[in-house]
């Protein structure tokens, strides 16, 4: 006759259910263990109550049929917008659950959270907002159809492995405000042919256990930098591996833009 209020769910509680299609999380629960939803192969929709306060793409690894996420209107932390879960104030993208060819991150977003769009198999293009400042770990990792990335002026940092293992990524353009290339941000992108660094000072690179450019065709990929920094990049222990380090003015003439 005792009634209990569920406040948490541990890993393995559902034991990879084969028939579960719809799940409702009550207001009393604020978080699950990060593996709690692992391999819900037939999960199609999930409703989060007002107590839920955090989310990222790791929660739904191996949930290929998840198409609908609903969040209580009384939730003070999260909201749903155009196939994405955002913070209630609209400054952070936690998760993109609609795998589509093109996504537009809304203006006002400053941070894209870790794992937000990883393993989005259909994603080809991204429109970033002018307010974006930071991209988290593995945000756009393993997006095999993504071909080009242009980050807005004001953007400062990729953290770790943000665009790793994008096999068809051909072009990436970093703005003048960009400060730091995080660990393994663009490794194992075998078709990357153009990298543009517009910052007026040398961009910091982070290579811990391997080259920050492992799996990039350094013999053919063109690295464009400000003319007065070409020699510094050529002599740098990381950036200097590129065979073609060219002044950005050449790129500007080629593309008719700066």
mmCIF file of C-alpha atoms in Angstrom:
data_model
loop_
_atom_site.group_PDB
_atom_site.id
_atom_site.type_symbol
_atom_site.label_atom_id
_atom_site.label_comp_id
_atom_site.label_asym_id
_atom_site.label_seq_id
_atom_site.Cartn_x
_atom_site.Cartn_y
_atom_site.Cartn_z
ATOM 1 C CA UNK A 1 0.000 0.000 0.000
ATOM 2 C CA UNK A 2 3.064 2.253 -0.062
ATOM 3 C CA UNK A 3 3.305 4.700 -2.961
ATOM 4 C CA UNK A 4 6.747 5.743 -4.173
ATOM 5 C CA UNK A 5 7.859 8.706 -6.285
ATOM 6 C CA UNK A 6 10.459 7.753 -8.898
ATOM 7 C CA UNK A 7 13.312 10.246 -8.952
ATOM 8 C CA UNK A 8 15.929 8.357 -10.992
ATOM 9 C CA UNK A 9 16.525 5.416 -13.321
ATOM 10 C CA UNK A 10 19.789 3.475 -13.405
ATOM 11 C CA UNK A 11 21.623 1.940 -16.357
ATOM 12 C CA UNK A 12 20.075 -1.349 -17.475
ATOM 13 C CA UNK A 13 16.689 -0.707 -15.869
ATOM 14 C CA UNK A 14 14.969 -1.268 -19.214
ATOM 15 C CA UNK A 15 17.358 -3.970 -20.473
ATOM 16 C CA UNK A 16 17.172 -2.966 -24.165
ATOM 17 C CA UNK A 17 13.397 -3.305 -24.626
ATOM 18 C CA UNK A 18 12.343 -4.486 -28.074
ATOM 19 C CA UNK A 19 8.726 -3.363 -28.024
ATOM 20 C CA UNK A 20 8.903 0.014 -26.239
ATOM 21 C CA UNK A 21 7.818 2.735 -28.681
ATOM 22 C CA UNK A 22 6.645 5.642 -26.520
ATOM 23 C CA UNK A 23 8.046 6.764 -23.169
ATOM 24 C CA UNK A 24 6.774 9.389 -20.716
ATOM 25 C CA UNK A 25 9.140 10.773 -18.082
ATOM 26 C CA UNK A 26 7.223 12.191 -15.094
ATOM 27 C CA UNK A 27 7.800 15.589 -13.519
ATOM 28 C CA UNK A 28 9.575 14.017 -10.541
ATOM 29 C CA UNK A 29 12.570 12.832 -12.593
ATOM 30 C CA UNK A 30 15.308 15.324 -13.398
ATOM 31 C CA UNK A 31 17.920 13.089 -15.010
ATOM 32 C CA UNK A 32 18.769 9.532 -16.076
ATOM 33 C CA UNK A 33 22.104 7.783 -16.248
ATOM 34 C CA UNK A 34 23.592 8.600 -19.665
ATOM 35 C CA UNK A 35 23.229 4.986 -20.875
ATOM 36 C CA UNK A 36 19.636 4.514 -19.720
ATOM 37 C CA UNK A 37 18.189 4.876 -23.238
ATOM 38 C CA UNK A 38 20.962 2.952 -24.999
ATOM 39 C CA UNK A 39 19.685 0.722 -27.816
ATOM 40 C CA UNK A 40 15.970 1.439 -27.591
ATOM 41 C CA UNK A 41 15.719 0.182 -31.156
ATOM 42 C CA UNK A 42 12.009 0.917 -31.612
ATOM 43 C CA UNK A 43 11.590 4.034 -29.501
ATOM 44 C CA UNK A 44 9.665 6.576 -31.588
ATOM 45 C CA UNK A 45 8.707 9.326 -29.137
ATOM 46 C CA UNK A 46 9.542 10.525 -25.655
ATOM 47 C CA UNK A 47 7.932 13.085 -23.358
ATOM 48 C CA UNK A 48 9.945 14.852 -20.648
ATOM 49 C CA UNK A 49 8.279 16.370 -17.618
ATOM 50 C CA UNK A 50 8.989 19.701 -16.029
ATOM 51 C CA UNK A 51 11.859 18.446 -13.859
ATOM 52 C CA UNK A 52 14.217 17.416 -16.670
ATOM 53 C CA UNK A 53 17.102 19.879 -16.921
ATOM 54 C CA UNK A 54 19.792 18.458 -19.236
ATOM 55 C CA UNK A 55 20.175 16.481 -22.444
ATOM 56 C CA UNK A 56 22.722 15.498 -25.076
ATOM 57 C CA UNK A 57 22.971 13.163 -28.045
ATOM 58 C CA UNK A 58 24.771 10.482 -26.046
ATOM 59 C CA UNK A 59 21.497 9.731 -24.254
ATOM 60 C CA UNK A 60 19.932 8.420 -27.443
ATOM 61 C CA UNK A 61 22.768 6.479 -29.028
ATOM 62 C CA UNK A 62 21.341 3.582 -31.034
ATOM 63 C CA UNK A 63 17.779 4.888 -31.005
ATOM 64 C CA UNK A 64 17.362 5.008 -34.814
ATOM 65 C CA UNK A 65 13.575 5.493 -34.866
ATOM 66 C CA UNK A 66 13.323 8.378 -32.397
ATOM 67 C CA UNK A 67 11.544 11.169 -34.297
ATOM 68 C CA UNK A 68 9.552 13.063 -31.684
ATOM 69 C CA UNK A 69 10.644 14.692 -28.437
ATOM 70 C CA UNK A 70 8.109 16.625 -26.394
ATOM 71 C CA UNK A 71 8.967 18.723 -23.354
ATOM 72 C CA UNK A 72 6.416 19.909 -20.804
ATOM 73 C CA UNK A 73 5.393 23.535 -21.228
ATOM 74 C CA UNK A 74 6.108 23.918 -17.509
ATOM 75 C CA UNK A 75 9.741 22.892 -17.903
ATOM 76 C CA UNK A 76 11.925 25.893 -16.995
ATOM 77 C CA UNK A 77 15.121 24.474 -18.461
ATOM 78 C CA UNK A 78 14.444 23.094 -21.951
ATOM 79 C CA UNK A 79 12.334 23.731 -25.041
ATOM 80 C CA UNK A 80 11.809 22.117 -28.459
ATOM 81 C CA UNK A 81 12.453 24.156 -31.604
ATOM 82 C CA UNK A 82 12.395 22.851 -35.185
ATOM 83 C CA UNK A 83 13.710 19.368 -34.462
ATOM 84 C CA UNK A 84 16.146 20.542 -31.781
ATOM 85 C CA UNK A 85 16.165 20.701 -27.993
ATOM 86 C CA UNK A 86 17.337 24.126 -26.784
ATOM 87 C CA UNK A 87 17.807 25.726 -23.407
ATOM 88 C CA UNK A 88 14.743 27.642 -22.332
ATOM 89 C CA UNK A 89 16.541 30.930 -22.940
ATOM 90 C CA UNK A 90 17.619 29.808 -26.425
ATOM 91 C CA UNK A 91 21.369 30.203 -25.874
ATOM 92 C CA UNK A 92 22.348 26.532 -26.084
ATOM 93 C CA UNK A 93 21.474 23.656 -28.423
ATOM 94 C CA UNK A 94 21.417 20.404 -26.494
ATOM 95 C CA UNK A 95 20.297 17.987 -29.170
ATOM 96 C CA UNK A 96 19.175 17.766 -32.772
ATOM 97 C CA UNK A 97 16.812 14.810 -33.010
ATOM 98 C CA UNK A 98 15.531 15.384 -36.550
ATOM 99 C CA UNK A 99 18.101 13.962 -38.975
ATOM 100 C CA UNK A 100 17.640 16.114 -42.077
ATOM 101 C CA UNK A 101 19.693 17.423 -45.004
ATOM 102 C CA UNK A 102 19.816 21.034 -43.821
ATOM 103 C CA UNK A 103 19.622 22.557 -40.362
ATOM 104 C CA UNK A 104 19.391 26.205 -39.357
ATOM 105 C CA UNK A 105 20.597 26.943 -35.848
ATOM 106 C CA UNK A 106 18.444 29.850 -34.604
ATOM 107 C CA UNK A 107 19.855 33.272 -33.805
ATOM 108 C CA UNK A 108 20.569 33.692 -30.116
ATOM 109 C CA UNK A 109 22.320 30.332 -29.771
ATOM 110 C CA UNK A 110 25.823 30.782 -28.343
ATOM 111 C CA UNK A 111 26.833 27.160 -27.671
ATOM 112 C CA UNK A 112 26.174 23.879 -29.464
ATOM 113 C CA UNK A 113 26.380 21.138 -26.875
ATOM 114 C CA UNK A 114 28.453 17.958 -26.983
ATOM 115 C CA UNK A 115 27.092 15.209 -29.258
ATOM 116 C CA UNK A 116 24.286 17.501 -30.426
ATOM 117 C CA UNK A 117 24.328 16.371 -34.077
ATOM 118 C CA UNK A 118 26.723 13.425 -34.111
ATOM 119 C CA UNK A 119 25.888 10.534 -36.442
ATOM 120 C CA UNK A 120 23.421 12.605 -38.460
ATOM 121 C CA UNK A 121 23.686 10.579 -41.633
ATOM 122 C CA UNK A 122 21.664 12.916 -43.892
ATOM 123 C CA UNK A 123 23.170 16.260 -42.869
ATOM 124 C CA UNK A 124 24.658 18.152 -45.840
ATOM 125 C CA UNK A 125 24.587 21.841 -44.846
ATOM 126 C CA UNK A 126 24.408 23.910 -41.658
ATOM 127 C CA UNK A 127 23.408 27.552 -41.238
ATOM 128 C CA UNK A 128 25.050 28.867 -38.074
ATOM 129 C CA UNK A 129 23.762 31.941 -36.208
ATOM 130 C CA UNK A 130 25.848 35.095 -35.867
ATOM 131 C CA UNK A 131 25.628 34.654 -32.094
ATOM 132 C CA UNK A 132 27.502 31.322 -32.037
ATOM 133 C CA UNK A 133 30.660 31.296 -29.903
ATOM 134 C CA UNK A 134 31.495 27.654 -29.131
ATOM 135 C CA UNK A 135 30.967 24.115 -30.430
ATOM 136 C CA UNK A 136 31.264 21.228 -27.964
ATOM 137 C CA UNK A 137 32.775 17.756 -28.068
ATOM 138 C CA UNK A 138 31.750 15.601 -31.047
ATOM 139 C CA UNK A 139 28.935 17.984 -31.984
ATOM 140 C CA UNK A 140 29.184 17.150 -35.699
ATOM 141 C CA UNK A 141 31.238 13.955 -35.652
ATOM 142 C CA UNK A 142 30.426 11.167 -38.134
ATOM 143 C CA UNK A 143 28.192 13.186 -40.435
ATOM 144 C CA UNK A 144 29.170 11.421 -43.681
ATOM 145 C CA UNK A 145 27.325 13.721 -46.112
ATOM 146 C CA UNK A 146 28.431 17.042 -44.590
ATOM 147 C CA UNK A 147 30.563 18.805 -47.220
ATOM 148 C CA UNK A 148 31.246 22.360 -46.074
ATOM 149 C CA UNK A 149 31.312 24.384 -42.865
ATOM 150 C CA UNK A 150 31.426 28.196 -42.615
ATOM 151 C CA UNK A 151 31.559 29.503 -39.057
ATOM 152 C CA UNK A 152 30.329 33.043 -38.279
ATOM 153 C CA UNK A 153 32.373 36.029 -37.194
ATOM 154 C CA UNK A 154 32.407 36.068 -33.413
ATOM 155 C CA UNK A 155 32.922 32.303 -33.167
ATOM 156 C CA UNK A 156 35.886 31.468 -30.904
ATOM 157 C CA UNK A 157 36.441 27.795 -30.177
ATOM 158 C CA UNK A 158 35.914 24.177 -31.192
ATOM 159 C CA UNK A 159 36.440 22.032 -28.112
ATOM 160 C CA UNK A 160 37.239 18.355 -28.843
ATOM 161 C CA UNK A 161 36.605 16.335 -32.009
ATOM 162 C CA UNK A 162 33.887 18.734 -33.173
ATOM 163 C CA UNK A 163 34.068 17.736 -36.862
ATOM 164 C CA UNK A 164 36.003 14.480 -36.602
ATOM 165 C CA UNK A 165 35.533 11.616 -39.070
ATOM 166 C CA UNK A 166 33.418 13.456 -41.624
ATOM 167 C CA UNK A 167 34.493 11.519 -44.658
ATOM 168 C CA UNK A 168 33.157 13.956 -47.275
ATOM 169 C CA UNK A 169 33.954 17.251 -45.568
ATOM 170 C CA UNK A 170 35.709 19.273 -48.255
ATOM 171 C CA UNK A 171 35.829 22.852 -46.956
ATOM 172 C CA UNK A 172 35.953 24.544 -43.549
ATOM 173 C CA UNK A 173 36.187 28.290 -42.934
ATOM 174 C CA UNK A 174 37.106 29.775 -39.540
ATOM 175 C CA UNK A 175 36.425 33.503 -38.864
ATOM 176 C CA UNK A 176 38.808 36.232 -37.730
ATOM 177 C CA UNK A 177 37.661 35.781 -34.113
ATOM 178 C CA UNK A 178 38.621 32.095 -33.968
ATOM 179 C CA UNK A 179 41.221 31.395 -31.259
ATOM 180 C CA UNK A 180 41.712 27.679 -30.735
ATOM 181 C CA UNK A 181 41.445 24.452 -32.714
ATOM 182 C CA UNK A 182 40.528 21.844 -30.107
ATOM 183 C CA UNK A 183 41.978 18.374 -29.817
ATOM 184 C CA UNK A 184 41.215 16.251 -32.916
ATOM 185 C CA UNK A 185 38.695 18.797 -34.212
ATOM 186 C CA UNK A 186 39.128 17.827 -37.872
ATOM 187 C CA UNK A 187 41.067 14.552 -37.811
ATOM 188 C CA UNK A 188 40.185 11.732 -40.196
ATOM 189 C CA UNK A 189 38.501 13.927 -42.783
ATOM 190 C CA UNK A 190 40.116 12.307 -45.850
ATOM 191 C CA UNK A 191 38.555 14.612 -48.463
ATOM 192 C CA UNK A 192 39.269 17.942 -46.793
ATOM 193 C CA UNK A 193 40.789 20.197 -49.469
ATOM 194 C CA UNK A 194 40.441 23.746 -48.108
ATOM 195 C CA UNK A 195 40.964 25.197 -44.634
ATOM 196 C CA UNK A 196 40.604 28.961 -44.195
ATOM 197 C CA UNK A 197 41.950 30.648 -41.041
ATOM 198 C CA UNK A 198 41.042 34.343 -40.993
ATOM 199 C CA UNK A 199 42.372 35.218 -37.521
ATOM 200 C CA UNK A 200 44.980 38.038 -37.530
ATOM 201 C CA UNK A 201 47.124 36.009 -35.119
ATOM 202 C CA UNK A 202 48.181 32.363 -35.261
ATOM 203 C CA UNK A 203 45.420 29.976 -34.235
ATOM 204 C CA UNK A 204 46.356 27.684 -31.365
ATOM 205 C CA UNK A 205 46.256 23.957 -32.169
ATOM 206 C CA UNK A 206 46.054 21.109 -29.696
ATOM 207 C CA UNK A 207 47.692 17.775 -30.455
ATOM 208 C CA UNK A 208 47.973 15.499 -27.419
ATOM 209 C CA UNK A 209 48.466 11.870 -28.400
ATOM 210 C CA UNK A 210 48.459 12.252 -32.169
ATOM 211 C CA UNK A 211 48.818 14.903 -34.850
ATOM 212 C CA UNK A 212 45.876 17.363 -34.817
ATOM 213 C CA UNK A 213 45.651 16.719 -38.571
ATOM 214 C CA UNK A 214 45.761 12.927 -38.666
ATOM 215 C CA UNK A 215 43.841 11.553 -41.625
ATOM 216 C CA UNK A 216 43.786 14.852 -43.545
ATOM 217 C CA UNK A 217 45.428 14.890 -47.027
ATOM 218 C CA UNK A 218 48.170 17.359 -46.022
ATOM 219 C CA UNK A 219 49.869 17.061 -49.426
ATOM 220 C CA UNK A 220 46.872 18.388 -51.360
ATOM 221 C CA UNK A 221 44.814 20.310 -48.780
ATOM 222 C CA UNK A 222 45.269 24.078 -49.049
ATOM 223 C CA UNK A 223 45.616 26.070 -45.831
ATOM 224 C CA UNK A 224 44.842 29.775 -46.336
ATOM 225 C CA UNK A 225 46.059 32.265 -43.702
ATOM 226 C CA UNK A 226 46.778 36.025 -43.585
ATOM 227 C CA UNK A 227 49.793 36.867 -45.745
ATOM 228 C CA UNK A 228 51.906 38.156 -42.852
ATOM 229 C CA UNK A 229 51.466 34.838 -41.006
ATOM 230 C CA UNK A 230 52.326 32.426 -43.812
ATOM 231 C CA UNK A 231 55.928 31.978 -42.690
ATOM 232 C CA UNK A 232 54.930 31.491 -39.047
ATOM 233 C CA UNK A 233 52.460 28.768 -40.004
ATOM 234 C CA UNK A 234 55.063 27.114 -42.213
ATOM 235 C CA UNK A 235 57.504 26.952 -39.301
ATOM 236 C CA UNK A 236 54.942 25.830 -36.724
ATOM 237 C CA UNK A 237 55.413 22.188 -35.513
ATOM 238 C CA UNK A 238 51.732 21.354 -36.112
ATOM 239 C CA UNK A 239 50.532 23.611 -38.919
ATOM 240 C CA UNK A 240 53.808 23.242 -40.793
ATOM 241 C CA UNK A 241 52.918 19.721 -41.953
ATOM 242 C CA UNK A 242 50.698 21.216 -44.682
ATOM 243 C CA UNK A 243 52.486 21.368 -48.042
ATOM 244 C CA UNK A 244 50.325 24.227 -49.326
ATOM 245 C CA UNK A 245 50.128 27.168 -46.917
ATOM 246 C CA UNK A 246 48.952 30.143 -48.922
ATOM 247 C CA UNK A 247 48.004 33.800 -48.310
ATOM 248 C CA UNK A 248 44.308 34.264 -47.803
ATOM 249 C CA UNK A 249 44.330 36.981 -50.454
ATOM 250 C CA UNK A 250 44.725 34.253 -53.081
ATOM 251 C CA UNK A 251 41.650 32.543 -51.754
ATOM 252 C CA UNK A 252 39.785 35.851 -51.740
ATOM 253 C CA UNK A 253 40.553 36.388 -55.407
ATOM 254 C CA UNK A 254 39.547 32.844 -56.211
ATOM 255 C CA UNK A 255 36.239 33.062 -54.355
ATOM 256 C CA UNK A 256 35.747 36.812 -54.821
ATOM 257 C CA UNK A 257 35.341 37.276 -51.074
ATOM 258 C CA UNK A 258 37.347 37.873 -47.912
#
